[in-house]
CSV table of C-alpha atoms and ligand atoms in Angstrom, one decimal:
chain,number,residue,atom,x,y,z
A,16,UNK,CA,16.9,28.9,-54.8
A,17,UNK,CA,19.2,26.6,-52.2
A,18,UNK,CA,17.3,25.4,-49.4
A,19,UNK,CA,18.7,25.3,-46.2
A,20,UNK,CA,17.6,22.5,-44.2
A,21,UNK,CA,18.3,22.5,-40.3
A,22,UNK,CA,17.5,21.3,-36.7
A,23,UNK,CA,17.1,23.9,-34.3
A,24,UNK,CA,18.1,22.6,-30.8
A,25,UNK,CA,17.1,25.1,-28.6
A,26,UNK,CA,17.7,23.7,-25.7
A,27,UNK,CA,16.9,25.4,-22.0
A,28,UNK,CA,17.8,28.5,-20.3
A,29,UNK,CA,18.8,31.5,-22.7
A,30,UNK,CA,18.5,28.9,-25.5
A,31,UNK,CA,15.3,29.8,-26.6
A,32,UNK,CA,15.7,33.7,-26.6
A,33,UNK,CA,19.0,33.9,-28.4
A,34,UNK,CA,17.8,31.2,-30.4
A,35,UNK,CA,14.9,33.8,-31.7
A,36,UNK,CA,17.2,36.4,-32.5
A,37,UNK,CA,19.6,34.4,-34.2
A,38,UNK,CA,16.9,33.1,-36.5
A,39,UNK,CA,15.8,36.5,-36.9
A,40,UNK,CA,19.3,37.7,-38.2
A,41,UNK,CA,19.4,34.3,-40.7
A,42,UNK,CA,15.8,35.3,-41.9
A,43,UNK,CA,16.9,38.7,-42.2
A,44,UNK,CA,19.9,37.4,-45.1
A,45,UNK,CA,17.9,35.0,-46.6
A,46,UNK,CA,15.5,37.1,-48.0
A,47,UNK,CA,18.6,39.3,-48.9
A,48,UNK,CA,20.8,36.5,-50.5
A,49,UNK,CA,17.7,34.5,-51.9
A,50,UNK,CA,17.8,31.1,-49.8
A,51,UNK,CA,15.0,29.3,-48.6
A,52,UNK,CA,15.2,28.8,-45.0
A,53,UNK,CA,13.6,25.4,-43.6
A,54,UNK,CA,14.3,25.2,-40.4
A,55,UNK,CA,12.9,22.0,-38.1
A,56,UNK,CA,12.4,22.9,-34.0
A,57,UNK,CA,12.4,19.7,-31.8
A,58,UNK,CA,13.4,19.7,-28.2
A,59,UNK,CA,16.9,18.5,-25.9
A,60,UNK,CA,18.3,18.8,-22.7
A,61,UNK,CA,16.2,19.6,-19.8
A,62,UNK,CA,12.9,20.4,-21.5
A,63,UNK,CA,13.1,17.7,-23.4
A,64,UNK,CA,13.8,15.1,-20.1
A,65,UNK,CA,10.6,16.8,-18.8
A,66,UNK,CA,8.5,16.4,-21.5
A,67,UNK,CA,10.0,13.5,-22.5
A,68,UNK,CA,12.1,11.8,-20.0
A,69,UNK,CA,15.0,11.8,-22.0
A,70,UNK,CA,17.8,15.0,-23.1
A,71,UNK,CA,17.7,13.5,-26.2
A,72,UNK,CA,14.6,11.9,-27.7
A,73,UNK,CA,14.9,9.7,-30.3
A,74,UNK,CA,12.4,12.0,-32.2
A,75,UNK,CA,15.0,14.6,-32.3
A,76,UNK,CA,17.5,12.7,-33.3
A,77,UNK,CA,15.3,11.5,-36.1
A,78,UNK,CA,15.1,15.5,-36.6
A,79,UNK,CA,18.5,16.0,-36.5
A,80,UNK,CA,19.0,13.0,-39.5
A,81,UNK,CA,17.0,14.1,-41.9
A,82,UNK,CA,18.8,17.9,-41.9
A,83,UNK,CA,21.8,19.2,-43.3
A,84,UNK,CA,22.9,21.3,-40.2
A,85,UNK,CA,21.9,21.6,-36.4
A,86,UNK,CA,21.8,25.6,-34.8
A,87,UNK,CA,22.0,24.4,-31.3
A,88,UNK,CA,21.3,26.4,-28.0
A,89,UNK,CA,22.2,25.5,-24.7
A,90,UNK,CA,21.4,22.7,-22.4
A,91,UNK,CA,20.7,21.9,-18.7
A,92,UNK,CA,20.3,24.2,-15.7
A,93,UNK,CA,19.4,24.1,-11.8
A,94,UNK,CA,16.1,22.3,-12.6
A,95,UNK,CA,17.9,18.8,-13.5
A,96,UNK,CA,21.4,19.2,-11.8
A,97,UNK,CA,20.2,16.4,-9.1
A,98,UNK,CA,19.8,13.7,-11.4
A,99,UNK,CA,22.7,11.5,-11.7
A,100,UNK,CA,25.6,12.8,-13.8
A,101,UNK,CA,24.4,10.5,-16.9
A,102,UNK,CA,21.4,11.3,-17.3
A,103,UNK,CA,21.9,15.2,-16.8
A,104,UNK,CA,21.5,17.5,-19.8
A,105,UNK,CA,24.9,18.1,-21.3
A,106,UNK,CA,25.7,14.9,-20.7
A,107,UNK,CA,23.1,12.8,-21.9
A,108,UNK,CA,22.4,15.4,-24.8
A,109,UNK,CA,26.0,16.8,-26.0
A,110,UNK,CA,28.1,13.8,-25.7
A,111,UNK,CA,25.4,11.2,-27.7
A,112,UNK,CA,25.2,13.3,-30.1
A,113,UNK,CA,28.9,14.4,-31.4
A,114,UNK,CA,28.6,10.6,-30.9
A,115,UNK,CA,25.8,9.9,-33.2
A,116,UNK,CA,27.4,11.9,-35.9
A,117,UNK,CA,30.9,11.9,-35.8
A,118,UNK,CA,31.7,15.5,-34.3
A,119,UNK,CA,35.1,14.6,-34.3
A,120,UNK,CA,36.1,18.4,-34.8
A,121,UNK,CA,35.1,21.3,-32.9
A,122,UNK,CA,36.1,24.4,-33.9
A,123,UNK,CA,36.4,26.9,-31.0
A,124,UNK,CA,37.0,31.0,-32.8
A,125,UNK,CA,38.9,32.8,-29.4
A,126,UNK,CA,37.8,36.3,-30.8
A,127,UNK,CA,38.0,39.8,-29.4
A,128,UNK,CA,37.3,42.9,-30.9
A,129,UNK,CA,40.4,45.4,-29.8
A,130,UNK,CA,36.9,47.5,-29.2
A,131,UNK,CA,36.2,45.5,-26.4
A,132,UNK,CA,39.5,44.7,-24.9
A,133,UNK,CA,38.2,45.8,-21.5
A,134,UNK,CA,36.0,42.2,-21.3
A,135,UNK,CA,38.8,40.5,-21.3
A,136,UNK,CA,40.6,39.5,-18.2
A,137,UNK,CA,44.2,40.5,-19.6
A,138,UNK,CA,45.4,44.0,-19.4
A,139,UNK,CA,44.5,45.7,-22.6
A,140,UNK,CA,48.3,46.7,-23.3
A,141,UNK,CA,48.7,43.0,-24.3
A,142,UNK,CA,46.3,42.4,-26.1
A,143,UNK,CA,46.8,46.2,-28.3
A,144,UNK,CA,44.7,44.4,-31.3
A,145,UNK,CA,42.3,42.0,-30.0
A,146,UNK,CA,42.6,38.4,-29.8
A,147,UNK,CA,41.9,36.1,-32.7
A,148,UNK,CA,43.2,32.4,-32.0
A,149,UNK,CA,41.4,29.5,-33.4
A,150,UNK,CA,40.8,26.5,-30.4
A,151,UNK,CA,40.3,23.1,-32.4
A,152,UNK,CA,39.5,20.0,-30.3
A,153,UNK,CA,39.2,16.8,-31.1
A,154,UNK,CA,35.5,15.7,-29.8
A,155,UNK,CA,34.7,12.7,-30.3
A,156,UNK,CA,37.8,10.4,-29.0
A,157,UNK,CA,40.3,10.4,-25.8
A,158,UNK,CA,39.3,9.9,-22.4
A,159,UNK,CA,35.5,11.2,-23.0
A,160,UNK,CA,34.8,7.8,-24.9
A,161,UNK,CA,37.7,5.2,-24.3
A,162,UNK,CA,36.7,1.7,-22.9
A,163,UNK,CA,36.4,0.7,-20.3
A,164,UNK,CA,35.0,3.4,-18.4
A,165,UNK,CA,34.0,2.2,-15.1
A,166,UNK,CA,33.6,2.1,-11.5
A,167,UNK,CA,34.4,-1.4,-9.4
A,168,UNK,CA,34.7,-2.7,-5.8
A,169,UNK,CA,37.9,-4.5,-5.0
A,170,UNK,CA,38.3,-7.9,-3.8
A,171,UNK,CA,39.5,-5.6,-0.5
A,172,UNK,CA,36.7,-3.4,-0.3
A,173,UNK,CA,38.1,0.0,-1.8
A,174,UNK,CA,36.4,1.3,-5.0
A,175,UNK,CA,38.3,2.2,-8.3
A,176,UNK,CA,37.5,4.1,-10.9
A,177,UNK,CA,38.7,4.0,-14.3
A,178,UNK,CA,38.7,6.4,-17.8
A,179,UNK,CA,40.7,5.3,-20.9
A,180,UNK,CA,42.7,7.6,-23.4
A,181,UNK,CA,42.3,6.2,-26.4
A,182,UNK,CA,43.8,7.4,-30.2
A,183,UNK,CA,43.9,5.9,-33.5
A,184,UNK,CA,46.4,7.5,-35.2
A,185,UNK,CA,43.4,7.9,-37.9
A,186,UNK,CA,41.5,9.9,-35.7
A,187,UNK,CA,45.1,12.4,-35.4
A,188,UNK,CA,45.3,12.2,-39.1
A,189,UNK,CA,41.7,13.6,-39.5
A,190,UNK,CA,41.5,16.2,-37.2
A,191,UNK,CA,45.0,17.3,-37.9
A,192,UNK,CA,43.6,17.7,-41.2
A,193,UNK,CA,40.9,20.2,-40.2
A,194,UNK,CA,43.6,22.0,-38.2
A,195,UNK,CA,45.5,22.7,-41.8
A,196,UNK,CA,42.7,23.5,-43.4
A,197,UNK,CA,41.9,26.5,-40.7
A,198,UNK,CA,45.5,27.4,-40.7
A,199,UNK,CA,45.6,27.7,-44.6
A,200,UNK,CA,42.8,30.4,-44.3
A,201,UNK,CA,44.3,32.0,-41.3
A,202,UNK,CA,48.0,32.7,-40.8
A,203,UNK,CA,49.5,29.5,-41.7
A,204,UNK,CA,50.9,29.0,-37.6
A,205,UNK,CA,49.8,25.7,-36.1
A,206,UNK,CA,50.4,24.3,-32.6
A,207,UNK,CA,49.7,21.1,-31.5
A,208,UNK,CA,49.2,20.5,-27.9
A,209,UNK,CA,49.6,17.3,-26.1
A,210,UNK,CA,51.3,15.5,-23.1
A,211,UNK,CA,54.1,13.3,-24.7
A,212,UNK,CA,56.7,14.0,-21.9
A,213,UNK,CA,54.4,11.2,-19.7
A,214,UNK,CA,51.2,9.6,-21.8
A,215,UNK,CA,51.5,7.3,-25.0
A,216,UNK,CA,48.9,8.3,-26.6
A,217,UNK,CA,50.2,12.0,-27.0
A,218,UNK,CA,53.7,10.2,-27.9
A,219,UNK,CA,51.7,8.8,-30.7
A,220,UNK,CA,49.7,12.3,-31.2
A,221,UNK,CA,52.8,14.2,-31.8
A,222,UNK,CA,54.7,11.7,-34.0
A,223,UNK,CA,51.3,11.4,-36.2
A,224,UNK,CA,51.2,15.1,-36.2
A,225,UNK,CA,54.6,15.8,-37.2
A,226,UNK,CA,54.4,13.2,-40.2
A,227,UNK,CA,51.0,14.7,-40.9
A,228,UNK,CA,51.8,17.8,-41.6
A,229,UNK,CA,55.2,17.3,-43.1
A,230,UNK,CA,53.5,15.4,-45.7
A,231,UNK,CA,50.6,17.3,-46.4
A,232,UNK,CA,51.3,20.8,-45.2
A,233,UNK,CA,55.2,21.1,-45.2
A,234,UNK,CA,54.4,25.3,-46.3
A,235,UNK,CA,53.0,26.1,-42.8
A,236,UNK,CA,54.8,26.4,-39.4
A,237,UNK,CA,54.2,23.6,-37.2
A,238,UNK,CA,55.4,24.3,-33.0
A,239,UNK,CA,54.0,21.4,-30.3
A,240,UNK,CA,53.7,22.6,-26.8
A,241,UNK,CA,53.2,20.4,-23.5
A,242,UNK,CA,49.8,21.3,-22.3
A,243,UNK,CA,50.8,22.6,-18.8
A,244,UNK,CA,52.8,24.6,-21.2
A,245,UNK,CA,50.3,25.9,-23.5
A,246,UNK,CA,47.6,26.7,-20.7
A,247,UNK,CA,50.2,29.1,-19.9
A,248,UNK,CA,50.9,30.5,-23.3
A,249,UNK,CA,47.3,31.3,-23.6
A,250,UNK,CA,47.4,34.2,-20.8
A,251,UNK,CA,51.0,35.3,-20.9
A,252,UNK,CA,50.5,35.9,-24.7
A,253,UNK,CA,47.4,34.6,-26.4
A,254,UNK,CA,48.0,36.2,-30.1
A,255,UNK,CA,51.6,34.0,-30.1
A,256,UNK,CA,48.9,30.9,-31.6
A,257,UNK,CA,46.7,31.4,-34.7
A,258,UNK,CA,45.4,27.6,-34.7
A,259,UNK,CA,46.2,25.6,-31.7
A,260,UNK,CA,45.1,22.2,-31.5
A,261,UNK,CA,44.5,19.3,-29.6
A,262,UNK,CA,42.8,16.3,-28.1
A,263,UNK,CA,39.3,15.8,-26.3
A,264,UNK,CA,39.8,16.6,-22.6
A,265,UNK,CA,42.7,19.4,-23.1
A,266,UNK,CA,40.7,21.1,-25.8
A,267,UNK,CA,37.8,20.8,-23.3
A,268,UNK,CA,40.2,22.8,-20.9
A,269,UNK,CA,42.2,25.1,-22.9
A,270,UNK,CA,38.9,26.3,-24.9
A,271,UNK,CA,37.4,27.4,-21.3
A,272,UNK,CA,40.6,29.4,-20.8
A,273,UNK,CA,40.6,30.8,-24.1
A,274,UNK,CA,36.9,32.0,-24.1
A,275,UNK,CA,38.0,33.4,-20.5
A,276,UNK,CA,40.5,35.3,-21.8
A,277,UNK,CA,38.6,36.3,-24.9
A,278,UNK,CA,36.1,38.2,-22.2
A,279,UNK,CA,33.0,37.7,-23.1
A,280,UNK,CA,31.4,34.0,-23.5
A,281,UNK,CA,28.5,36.2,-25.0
A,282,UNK,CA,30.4,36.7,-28.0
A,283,UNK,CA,32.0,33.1,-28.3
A,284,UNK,CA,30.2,30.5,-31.4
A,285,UNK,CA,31.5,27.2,-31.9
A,286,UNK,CA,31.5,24.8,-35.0
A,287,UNK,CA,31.3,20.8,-34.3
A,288,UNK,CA,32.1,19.2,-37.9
A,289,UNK,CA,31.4,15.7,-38.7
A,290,UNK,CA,33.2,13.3,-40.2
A,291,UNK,CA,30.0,12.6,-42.8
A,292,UNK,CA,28.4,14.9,-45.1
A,293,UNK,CA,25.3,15.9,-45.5
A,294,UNK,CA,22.9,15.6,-48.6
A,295,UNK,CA,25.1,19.1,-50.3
A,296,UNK,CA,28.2,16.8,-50.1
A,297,UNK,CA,29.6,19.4,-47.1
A,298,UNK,CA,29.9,18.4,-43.7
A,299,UNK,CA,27.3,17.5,-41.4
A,300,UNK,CA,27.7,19.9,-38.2
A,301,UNK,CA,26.2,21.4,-34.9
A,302,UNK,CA,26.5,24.6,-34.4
A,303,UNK,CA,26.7,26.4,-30.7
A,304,UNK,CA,27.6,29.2,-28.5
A,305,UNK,CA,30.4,28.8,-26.1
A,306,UNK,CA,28.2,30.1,-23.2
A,307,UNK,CA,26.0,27.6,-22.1
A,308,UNK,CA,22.5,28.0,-20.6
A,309,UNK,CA,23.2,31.2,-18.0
A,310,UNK,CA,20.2,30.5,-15.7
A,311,UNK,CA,20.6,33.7,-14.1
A,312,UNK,CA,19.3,35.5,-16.7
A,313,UNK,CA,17.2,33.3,-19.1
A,314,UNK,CA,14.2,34.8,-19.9
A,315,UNK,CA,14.8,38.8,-19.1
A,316,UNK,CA,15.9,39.5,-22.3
A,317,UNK,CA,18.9,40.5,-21.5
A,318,UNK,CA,21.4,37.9,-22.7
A,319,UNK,CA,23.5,38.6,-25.0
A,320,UNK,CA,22.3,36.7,-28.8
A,321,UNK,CA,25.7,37.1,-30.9
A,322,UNK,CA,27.1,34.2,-30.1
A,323,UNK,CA,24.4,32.6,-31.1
A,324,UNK,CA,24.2,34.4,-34.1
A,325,UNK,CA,27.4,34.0,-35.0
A,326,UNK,CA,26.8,30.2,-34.6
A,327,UNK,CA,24.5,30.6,-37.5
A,328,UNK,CA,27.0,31.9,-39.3
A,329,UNK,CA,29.5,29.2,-38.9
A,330,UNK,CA,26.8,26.9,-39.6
A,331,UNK,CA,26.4,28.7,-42.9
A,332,UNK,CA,30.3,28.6,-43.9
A,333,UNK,CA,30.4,25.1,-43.4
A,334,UNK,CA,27.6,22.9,-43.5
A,335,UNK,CA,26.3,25.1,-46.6
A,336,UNK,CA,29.3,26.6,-48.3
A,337,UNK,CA,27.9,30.1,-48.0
A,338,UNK,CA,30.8,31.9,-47.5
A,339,UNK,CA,29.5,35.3,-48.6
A,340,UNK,CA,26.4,35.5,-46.2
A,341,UNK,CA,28.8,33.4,-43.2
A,342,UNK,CA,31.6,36.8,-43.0
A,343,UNK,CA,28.3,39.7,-44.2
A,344,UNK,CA,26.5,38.4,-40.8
A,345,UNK,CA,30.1,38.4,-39.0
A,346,UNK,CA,30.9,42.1,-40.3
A,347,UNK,CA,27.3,43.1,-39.1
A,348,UNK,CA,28.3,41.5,-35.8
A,349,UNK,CA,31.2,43.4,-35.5
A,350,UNK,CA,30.2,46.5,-36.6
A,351,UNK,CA,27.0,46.4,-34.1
A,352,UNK,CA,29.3,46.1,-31.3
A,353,UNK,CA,32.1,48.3,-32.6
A,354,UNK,CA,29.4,50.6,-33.0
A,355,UNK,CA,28.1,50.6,-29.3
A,356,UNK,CA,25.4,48.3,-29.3
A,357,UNK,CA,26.3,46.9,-26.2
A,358,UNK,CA,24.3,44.2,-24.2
A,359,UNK,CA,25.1,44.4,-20.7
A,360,UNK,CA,28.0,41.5,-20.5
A,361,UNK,CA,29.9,43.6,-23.3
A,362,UNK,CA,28.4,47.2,-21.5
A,363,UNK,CA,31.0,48.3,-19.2
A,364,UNK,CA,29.3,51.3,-18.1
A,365,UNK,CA,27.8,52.2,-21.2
A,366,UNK,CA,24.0,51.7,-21.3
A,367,UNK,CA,23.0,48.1,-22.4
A,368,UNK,CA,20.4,46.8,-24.9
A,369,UNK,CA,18.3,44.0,-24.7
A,370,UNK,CA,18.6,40.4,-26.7
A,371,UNK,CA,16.2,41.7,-29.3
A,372,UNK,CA,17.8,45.5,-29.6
A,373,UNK,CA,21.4,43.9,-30.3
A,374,UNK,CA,20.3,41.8,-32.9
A,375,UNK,CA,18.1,44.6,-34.2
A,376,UNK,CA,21.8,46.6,-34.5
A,377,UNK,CA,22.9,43.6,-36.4
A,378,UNK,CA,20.4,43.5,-38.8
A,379,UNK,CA,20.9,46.8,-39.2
A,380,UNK,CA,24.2,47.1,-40.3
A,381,UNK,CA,23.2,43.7,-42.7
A,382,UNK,CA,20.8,45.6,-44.3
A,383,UNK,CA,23.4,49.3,-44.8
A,384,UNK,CA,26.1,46.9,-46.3
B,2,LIG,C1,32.0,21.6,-23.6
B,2,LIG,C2,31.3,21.1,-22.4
B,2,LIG,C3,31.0,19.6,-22.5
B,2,LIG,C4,32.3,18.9,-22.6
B,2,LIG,C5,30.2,19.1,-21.3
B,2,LIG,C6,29.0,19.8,-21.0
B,2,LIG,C7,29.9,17.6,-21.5
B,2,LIG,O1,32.1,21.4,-21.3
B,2,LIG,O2,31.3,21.4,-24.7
B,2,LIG,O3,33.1,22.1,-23.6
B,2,LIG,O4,33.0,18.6,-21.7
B,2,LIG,O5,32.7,18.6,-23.8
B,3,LIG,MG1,33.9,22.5,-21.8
């Protein structure tokens, strides 16, 4: 029987609760598909700074190591926002970790069910089927990491500030290589986005890019957009992209715009691949939703788990090769939803469920399939 051997990250706010459900839903599979679940709970972000001092304890990083997978939740919240910036949640939590393993690639699914078109922000005659675009950002390079990255007085007083861009054109070549991957399964369109009209390192992005794909992937269709450009694509016609991708800090901002446009951030999982495998030979990744900790209403029960749940799925497709199980718990999602289980982000006047009743739909429709 495979074992499947992961971290769970809970992290603060909602974490916890959609975390429970989502663990459900796996549990739920695994006695259906015949895998043994071993699943390892340590703590990050704020909880962990209190009962710790630190977002990320080097116990659960140790955690993290020894798995094959981490199902993350969400971190941070009002509690530890007066800390300074570094030592916050998201930011002493996220960032060392895509670090400490090599997220280079995040995968960001921009989905909408044409069921649910009134979530999103667009007027439903443009967008008559949905939206399905695939965001992929590069994590773990650009400005987020370049050196140096600091603050100085001048010899006149003033103070200055500095980030640094920074690309190998390795680092294009790899995540470009994700990018072809997705598109291969999807429908063969990839744009890159980048900013070679002024910076050099999106010169050498788009040159890498274009000799990239021309050697590897010369069947698919390749378009580059500026990414003034593309963050205006995204509204005026979000469905023109099936894979759009890009670097750190633009895939940070175009995958905000995307899961705005997509409605709910409820509904939104994310995949962060590493560039190492794990002890099946697949990659090493952390899975999480898109929606972050959503203070307002952790612990009422009333957030909505499919995100996370769909996380799980992700984490199944690609850190353990179970395809089969990964799109049975997506379908279940779907038709949950479709159906009218509705919590009250996705409602829209309908009457809304609780955290535990949506994934009770899910695991319905898992176990009619
Ligand atoms: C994200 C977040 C993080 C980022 C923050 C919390 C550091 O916005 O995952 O998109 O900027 O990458
Ligand atoms: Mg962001």
């Amino acid at each position: 029987m495979p074992t499947l051997k992961f971290a769970v990250l809970a992290g603060d706010g909602i974490g916890p609760e959609v975390m429970t459900e989502a663990l459900r839903v796996l549990a739920h599979v695994a006695r259906q598909e015949n895998l043994r679940l071993e699943p390892t709970a340590a703590e990050v972000g704020g909880i962990a700074i209190d009962r710790h001092g630190r977002a990320l304890p080097d116990s659960t990083l140790r955690t993290c190591e020894a798995a094959d997978a981490i199902l993350f939740g969400s971190v941070g919240g009002p509690k530890w926002e007066k800390l300074p910036p570094k030592e916050q949640p998201e930011r002493a939590a996220l960032l060392p970790l895509r670090q400490h393993f090599t997220l280079f690639a995040n995968l960001r699914p921009g989905l909408l069910y044409r069921e649910l078109a009134d979530a999103s922000p667009l007027k439903s005659e443009r967008i008559p089927d949905g939206i399905d675009v695939l965001c992929i950002r590069e994590l773990t390079g650009g400005i987020y990491f370049g050196r140096p990255k600091e603050t100085t007085t001048l010899a006149d007083g003033d103070l200055q500030a500095v980030d640094t861009m920074v690309y190998r054109r390795s680092e294009i070549e790899r995540i470009t290589g994700i990018a072809i991957t997705a598109a291969r399964s999807r429908r063969r369109k990839l744009c890159s986005v980048d900013k070679a009209n002024v910076l050099e390192t999106s010169v050498l992005w788009r040159k890498t890019v274009t000799a990239y794909v021309a050697q590897h992937a010369p069947d698919l269709e390749l378009s580059h957009l500026y990414v003034d450009n593309a963050a205006m694509q995204l509204v005026r016609n979000p469905n023109q992209f099936d894979v759009l991708f890009t670097e750190n800090m633009f895939g940070d901002i175009l995958s905000d715009e995307m899961a705005c446009v997509c409605g709910s951030l409820g509904m939104l999982a994310s995949a962060s691949l590493g560039a190492g495998k794990n002890s099946l030979g697949l990659p090493f990744g952390l899975y999480e939703p898109a929606g972050g900790t959503a203070p307002d209403i952790a612990g009422r029960g009333v957030a909505n788990p499919c995100a996370q749940i769909l996380s799980a799925a992700l984490m199944l497709r690609y850190s353990f090769g179970l395809e089969k199980p990964a799109a049975r718990i997506e379908a279940a999602v779907k038709q949950a939803v479709t159906g009218g289980a509705r919590t009250a982000d996705i409602a829209f006047g309908q009457k809304a469920v609780g955290t535990a009743a949506m994934a009770d739909a899910v695991i319905a429709h898992l176990s009619a399939d």
